[in-house]
CSV table of C-alpha atoms and ligand atoms in Angstrom, one decimal:
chain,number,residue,atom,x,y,z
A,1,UNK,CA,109.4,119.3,85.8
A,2,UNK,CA,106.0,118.6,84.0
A,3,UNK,CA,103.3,118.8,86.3
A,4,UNK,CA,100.6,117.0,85.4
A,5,UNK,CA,97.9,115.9,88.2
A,6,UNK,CA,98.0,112.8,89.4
A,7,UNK,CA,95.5,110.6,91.2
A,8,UNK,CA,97.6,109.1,94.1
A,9,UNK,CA,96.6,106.2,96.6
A,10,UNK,CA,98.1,105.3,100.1
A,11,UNK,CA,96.7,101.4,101.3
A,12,UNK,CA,97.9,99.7,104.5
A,13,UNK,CA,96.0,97.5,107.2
A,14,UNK,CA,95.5,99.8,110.0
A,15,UNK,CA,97.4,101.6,112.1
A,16,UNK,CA,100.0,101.4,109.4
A,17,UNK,CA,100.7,105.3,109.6
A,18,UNK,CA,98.7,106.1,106.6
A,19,UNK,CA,97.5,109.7,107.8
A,20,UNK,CA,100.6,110.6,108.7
A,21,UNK,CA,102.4,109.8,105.7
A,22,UNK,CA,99.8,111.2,103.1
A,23,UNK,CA,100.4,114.6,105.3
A,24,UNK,CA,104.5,114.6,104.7
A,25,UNK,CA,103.9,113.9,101.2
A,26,UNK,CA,101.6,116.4,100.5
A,27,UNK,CA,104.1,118.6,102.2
A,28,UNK,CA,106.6,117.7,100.3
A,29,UNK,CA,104.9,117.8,97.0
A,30,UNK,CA,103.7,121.3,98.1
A,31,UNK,CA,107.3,122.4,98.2
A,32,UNK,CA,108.5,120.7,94.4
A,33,UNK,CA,105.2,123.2,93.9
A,34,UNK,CA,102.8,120.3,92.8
A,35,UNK,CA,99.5,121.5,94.0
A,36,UNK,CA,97.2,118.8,96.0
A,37,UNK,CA,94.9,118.2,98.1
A,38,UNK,CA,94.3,115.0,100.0
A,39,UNK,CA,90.9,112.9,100.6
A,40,UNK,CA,89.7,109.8,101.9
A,41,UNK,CA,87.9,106.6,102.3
A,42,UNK,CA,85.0,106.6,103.2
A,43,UNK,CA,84.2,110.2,102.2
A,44,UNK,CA,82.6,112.5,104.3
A,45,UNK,CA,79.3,112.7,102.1
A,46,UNK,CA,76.1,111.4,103.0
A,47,UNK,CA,77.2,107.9,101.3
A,48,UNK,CA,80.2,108.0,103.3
A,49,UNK,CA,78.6,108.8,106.8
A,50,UNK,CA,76.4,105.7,106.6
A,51,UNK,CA,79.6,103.3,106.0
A,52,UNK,CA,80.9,105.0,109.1
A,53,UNK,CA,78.0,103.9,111.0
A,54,UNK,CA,77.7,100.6,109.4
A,55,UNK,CA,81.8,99.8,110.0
A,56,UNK,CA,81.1,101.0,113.6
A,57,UNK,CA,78.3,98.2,113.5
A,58,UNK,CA,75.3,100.8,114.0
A,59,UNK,CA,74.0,98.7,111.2
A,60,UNK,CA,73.5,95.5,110.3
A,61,UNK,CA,74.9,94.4,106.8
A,62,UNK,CA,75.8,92.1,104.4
A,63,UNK,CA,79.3,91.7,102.9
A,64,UNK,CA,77.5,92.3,99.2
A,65,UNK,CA,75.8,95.5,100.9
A,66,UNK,CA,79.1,96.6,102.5
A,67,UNK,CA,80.8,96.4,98.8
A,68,UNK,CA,78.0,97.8,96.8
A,69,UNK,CA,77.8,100.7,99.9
A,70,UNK,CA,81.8,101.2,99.7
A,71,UNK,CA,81.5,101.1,95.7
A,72,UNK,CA,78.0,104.3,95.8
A,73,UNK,CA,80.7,106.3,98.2
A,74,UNK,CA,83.6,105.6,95.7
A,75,UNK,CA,81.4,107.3,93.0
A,76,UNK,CA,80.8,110.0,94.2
A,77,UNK,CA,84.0,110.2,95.8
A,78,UNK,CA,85.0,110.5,91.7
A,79,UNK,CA,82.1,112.4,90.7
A,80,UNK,CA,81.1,115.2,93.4
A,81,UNK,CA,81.3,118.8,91.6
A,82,UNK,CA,82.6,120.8,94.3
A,83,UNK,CA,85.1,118.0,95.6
A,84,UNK,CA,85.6,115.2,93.4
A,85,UNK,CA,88.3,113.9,92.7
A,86,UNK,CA,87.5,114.6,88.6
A,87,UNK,CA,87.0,117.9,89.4
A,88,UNK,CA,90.3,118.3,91.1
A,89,UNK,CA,92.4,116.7,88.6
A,90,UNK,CA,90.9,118.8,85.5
A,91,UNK,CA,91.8,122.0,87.9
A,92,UNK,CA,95.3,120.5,87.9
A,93,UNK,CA,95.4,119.1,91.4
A,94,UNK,CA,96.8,115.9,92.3
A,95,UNK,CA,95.0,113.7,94.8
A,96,UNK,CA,95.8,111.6,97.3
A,97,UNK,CA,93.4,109.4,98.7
A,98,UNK,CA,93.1,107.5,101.9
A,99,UNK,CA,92.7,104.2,100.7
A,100,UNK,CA,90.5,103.5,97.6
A,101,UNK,CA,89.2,100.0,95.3
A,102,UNK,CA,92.6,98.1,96.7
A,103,UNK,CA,90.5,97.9,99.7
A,104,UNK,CA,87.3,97.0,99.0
A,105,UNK,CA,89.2,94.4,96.8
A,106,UNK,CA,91.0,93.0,100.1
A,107,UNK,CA,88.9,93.7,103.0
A,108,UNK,CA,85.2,93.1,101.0
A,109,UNK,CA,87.5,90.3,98.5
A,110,UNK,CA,88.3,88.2,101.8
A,111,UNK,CA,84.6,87.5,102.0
A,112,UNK,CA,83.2,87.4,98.4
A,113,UNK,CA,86.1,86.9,96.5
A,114,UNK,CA,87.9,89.2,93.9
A,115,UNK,CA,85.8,89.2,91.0
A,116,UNK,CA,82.5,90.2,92.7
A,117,UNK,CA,84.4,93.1,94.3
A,118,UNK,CA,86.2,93.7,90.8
A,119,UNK,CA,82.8,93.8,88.8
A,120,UNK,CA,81.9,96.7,91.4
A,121,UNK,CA,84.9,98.9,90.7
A,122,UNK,CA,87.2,97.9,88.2
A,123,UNK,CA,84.5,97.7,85.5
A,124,UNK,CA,82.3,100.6,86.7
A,125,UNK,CA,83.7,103.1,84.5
A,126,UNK,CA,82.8,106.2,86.8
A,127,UNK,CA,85.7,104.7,89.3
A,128,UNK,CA,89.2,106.1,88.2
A,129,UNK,CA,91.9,103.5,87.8
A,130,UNK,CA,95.2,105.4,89.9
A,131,UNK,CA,98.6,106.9,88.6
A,132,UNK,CA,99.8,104.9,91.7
A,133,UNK,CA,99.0,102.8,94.8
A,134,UNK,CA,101.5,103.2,97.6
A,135,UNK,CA,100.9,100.4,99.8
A,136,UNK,CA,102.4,100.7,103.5
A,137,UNK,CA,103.3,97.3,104.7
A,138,UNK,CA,103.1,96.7,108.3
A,139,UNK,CA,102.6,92.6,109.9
A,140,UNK,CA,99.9,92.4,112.1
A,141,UNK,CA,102.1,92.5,115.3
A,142,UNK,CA,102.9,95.9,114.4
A,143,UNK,CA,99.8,96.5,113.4
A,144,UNK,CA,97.8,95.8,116.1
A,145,UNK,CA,100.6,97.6,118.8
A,146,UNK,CA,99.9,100.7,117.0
A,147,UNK,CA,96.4,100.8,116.8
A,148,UNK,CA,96.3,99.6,120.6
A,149,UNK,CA,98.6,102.7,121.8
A,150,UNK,CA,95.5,104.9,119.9
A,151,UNK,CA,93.4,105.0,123.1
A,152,UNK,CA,90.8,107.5,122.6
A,153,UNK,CA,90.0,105.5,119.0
A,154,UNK,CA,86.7,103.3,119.3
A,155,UNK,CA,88.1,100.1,118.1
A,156,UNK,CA,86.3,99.6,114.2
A,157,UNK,CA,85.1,96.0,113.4
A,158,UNK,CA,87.9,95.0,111.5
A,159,UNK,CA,90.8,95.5,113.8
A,160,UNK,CA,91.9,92.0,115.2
A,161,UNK,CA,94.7,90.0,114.3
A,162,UNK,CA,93.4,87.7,112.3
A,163,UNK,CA,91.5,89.4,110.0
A,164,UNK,CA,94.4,91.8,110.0
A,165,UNK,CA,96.6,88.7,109.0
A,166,UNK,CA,94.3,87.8,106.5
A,167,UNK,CA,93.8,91.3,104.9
A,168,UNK,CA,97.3,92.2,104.3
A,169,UNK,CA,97.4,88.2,102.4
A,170,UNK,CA,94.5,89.9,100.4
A,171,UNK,CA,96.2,92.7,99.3
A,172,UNK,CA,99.2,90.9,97.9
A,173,UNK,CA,97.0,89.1,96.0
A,174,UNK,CA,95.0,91.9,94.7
A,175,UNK,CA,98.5,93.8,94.0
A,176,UNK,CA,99.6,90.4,92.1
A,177,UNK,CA,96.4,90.4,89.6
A,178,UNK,CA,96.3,94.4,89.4
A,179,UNK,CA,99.9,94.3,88.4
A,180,UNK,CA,98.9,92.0,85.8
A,181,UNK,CA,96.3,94.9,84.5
A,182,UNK,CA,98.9,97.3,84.3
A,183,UNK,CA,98.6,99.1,87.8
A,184,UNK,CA,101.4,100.8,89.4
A,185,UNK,CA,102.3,99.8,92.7
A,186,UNK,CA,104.9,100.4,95.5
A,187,UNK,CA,105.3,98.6,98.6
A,188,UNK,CA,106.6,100.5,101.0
A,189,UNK,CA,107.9,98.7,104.8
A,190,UNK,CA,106.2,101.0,107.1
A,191,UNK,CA,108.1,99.5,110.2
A,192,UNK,CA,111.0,101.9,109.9
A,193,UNK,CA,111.4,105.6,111.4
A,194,UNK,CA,108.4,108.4,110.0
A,195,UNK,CA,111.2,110.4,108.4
A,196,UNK,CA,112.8,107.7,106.4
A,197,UNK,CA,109.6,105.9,105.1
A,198,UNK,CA,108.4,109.4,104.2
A,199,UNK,CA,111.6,109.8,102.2
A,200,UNK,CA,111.0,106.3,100.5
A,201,UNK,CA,107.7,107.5,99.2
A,202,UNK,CA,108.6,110.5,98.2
A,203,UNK,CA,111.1,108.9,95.6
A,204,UNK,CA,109.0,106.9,94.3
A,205,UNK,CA,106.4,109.4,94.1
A,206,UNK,CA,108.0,111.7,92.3
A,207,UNK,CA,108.7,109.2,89.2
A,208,UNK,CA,105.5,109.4,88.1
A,209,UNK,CA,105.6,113.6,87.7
B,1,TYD,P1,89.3,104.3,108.9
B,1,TYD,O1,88.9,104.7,110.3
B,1,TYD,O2,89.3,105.3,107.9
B,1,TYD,O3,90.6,103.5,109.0
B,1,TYD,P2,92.0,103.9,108.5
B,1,TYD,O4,92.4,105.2,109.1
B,1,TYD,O5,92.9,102.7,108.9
B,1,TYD,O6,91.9,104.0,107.0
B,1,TYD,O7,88.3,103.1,108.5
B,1,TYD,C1,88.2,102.6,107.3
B,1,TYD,C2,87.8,101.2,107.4
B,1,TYD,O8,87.1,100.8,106.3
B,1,TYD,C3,89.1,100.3,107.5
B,1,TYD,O9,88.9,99.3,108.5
B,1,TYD,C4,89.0,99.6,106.1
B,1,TYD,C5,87.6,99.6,105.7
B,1,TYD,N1,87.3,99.7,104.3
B,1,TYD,C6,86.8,98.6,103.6
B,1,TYD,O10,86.6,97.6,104.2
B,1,TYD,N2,86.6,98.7,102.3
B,1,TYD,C7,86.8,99.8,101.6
B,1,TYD,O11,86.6,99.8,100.3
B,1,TYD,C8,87.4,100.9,102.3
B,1,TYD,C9,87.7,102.2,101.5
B,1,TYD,C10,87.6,100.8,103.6
């Protein structure tokens, strides 16, 4: 097998089992031995800390200062020497990252629209375009049963139905138009058992090695 890195993504609305996935695949990978090393959105650098306290609403913003915030934190995310994920990739480790630009595109694109969100990342050349986008799709009902048997998790600002509705909308529209550009992207159902939607990523993982 030729193994190249990759830059990986997993997407979902919350509480679609994203963490858990992302583990079993690294796992998995580890085994085919395809180093990685997994990350996330927001990072934990000083750029990421302050979204942390401004999605926990410790700060007032706007939805432009949200999106330019989420963009800073997606630069360095690509950037940082020790841990970036250009770093990792030229040391020939494949990434996965807790979400990524997919949603910025959805969450920060519900409120000012695609292309303001898409002039942030898509043209900032600093932000890597992904080998793949693994998108677990949950409805809202699900959704929001999940995240509410998560007790001891302080509820973020996004999580109500809604918005939740409206967000995974956003995302199949951002997957439509991204398509269009050339990105790869799976859609996985996330409703089924963890051992059989780990099994469905991994297949399609493994296409792009
Ligand atoms: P987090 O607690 O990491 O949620 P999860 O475990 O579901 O990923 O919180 C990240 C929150 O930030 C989540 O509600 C989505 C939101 N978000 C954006 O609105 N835009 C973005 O660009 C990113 C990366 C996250």
């Amino acid at each position: 097998m030729i193994n190249k890195s990759k830059f990986i993504v997993f997407e979902g609305i919350d509480g679609a089992g994203k963490t858990t996935q992302i583990n079993l695949l690294a796992a998995a990978l580890s085994k085919h031995n395809i180093a990685c090393s997994v990350t996330a959105e927001p990072t934990t650098l000083p750029s990421g800390k302050l979204l942390r306290q401004a999605l926990a609403g410790e700060i007032p913003t706007t939805a432009m200062e949200m999106a330019e915030m989420f963009a800073r934190d997606r630069v360095n995310h690509n950037v940082d020497k020790e841990q970036g994920i250009e770093k990792q990739l030229s040391d020939g480790i494949t990434v996965i990252s807790d979400r990524y630009y997919y949603s910025s595109l959805a969450y920060q694109g519900a409120e000012l629209g695609f292309d303001a969100v898409s002039a942030l990342n898509l043209e900032n050349p600093d932000i890597r375009t992904p080998d793949l986008c693994v998108f677990l799709d949950l409805t809202p009902e699900k959704s929001l049963e999940r995240i509410g048997a998560r007790v001891d998790v302080p509820r973020e600002i996004y999580e109500n139905y809604e918005y939740l509705e409206k967000t995974r909308k956003m995302f199949f529209d951002v997957f439509e138009r991204l398509k269009q550009r050339g990105e790869k992207i799976v859609i996985i159902d996330a409703s089924g058992s963890v051992d059989d939607i780990a099994a469905r990523i991994f297949d399609a993982v493994i296409q792009i090695f």
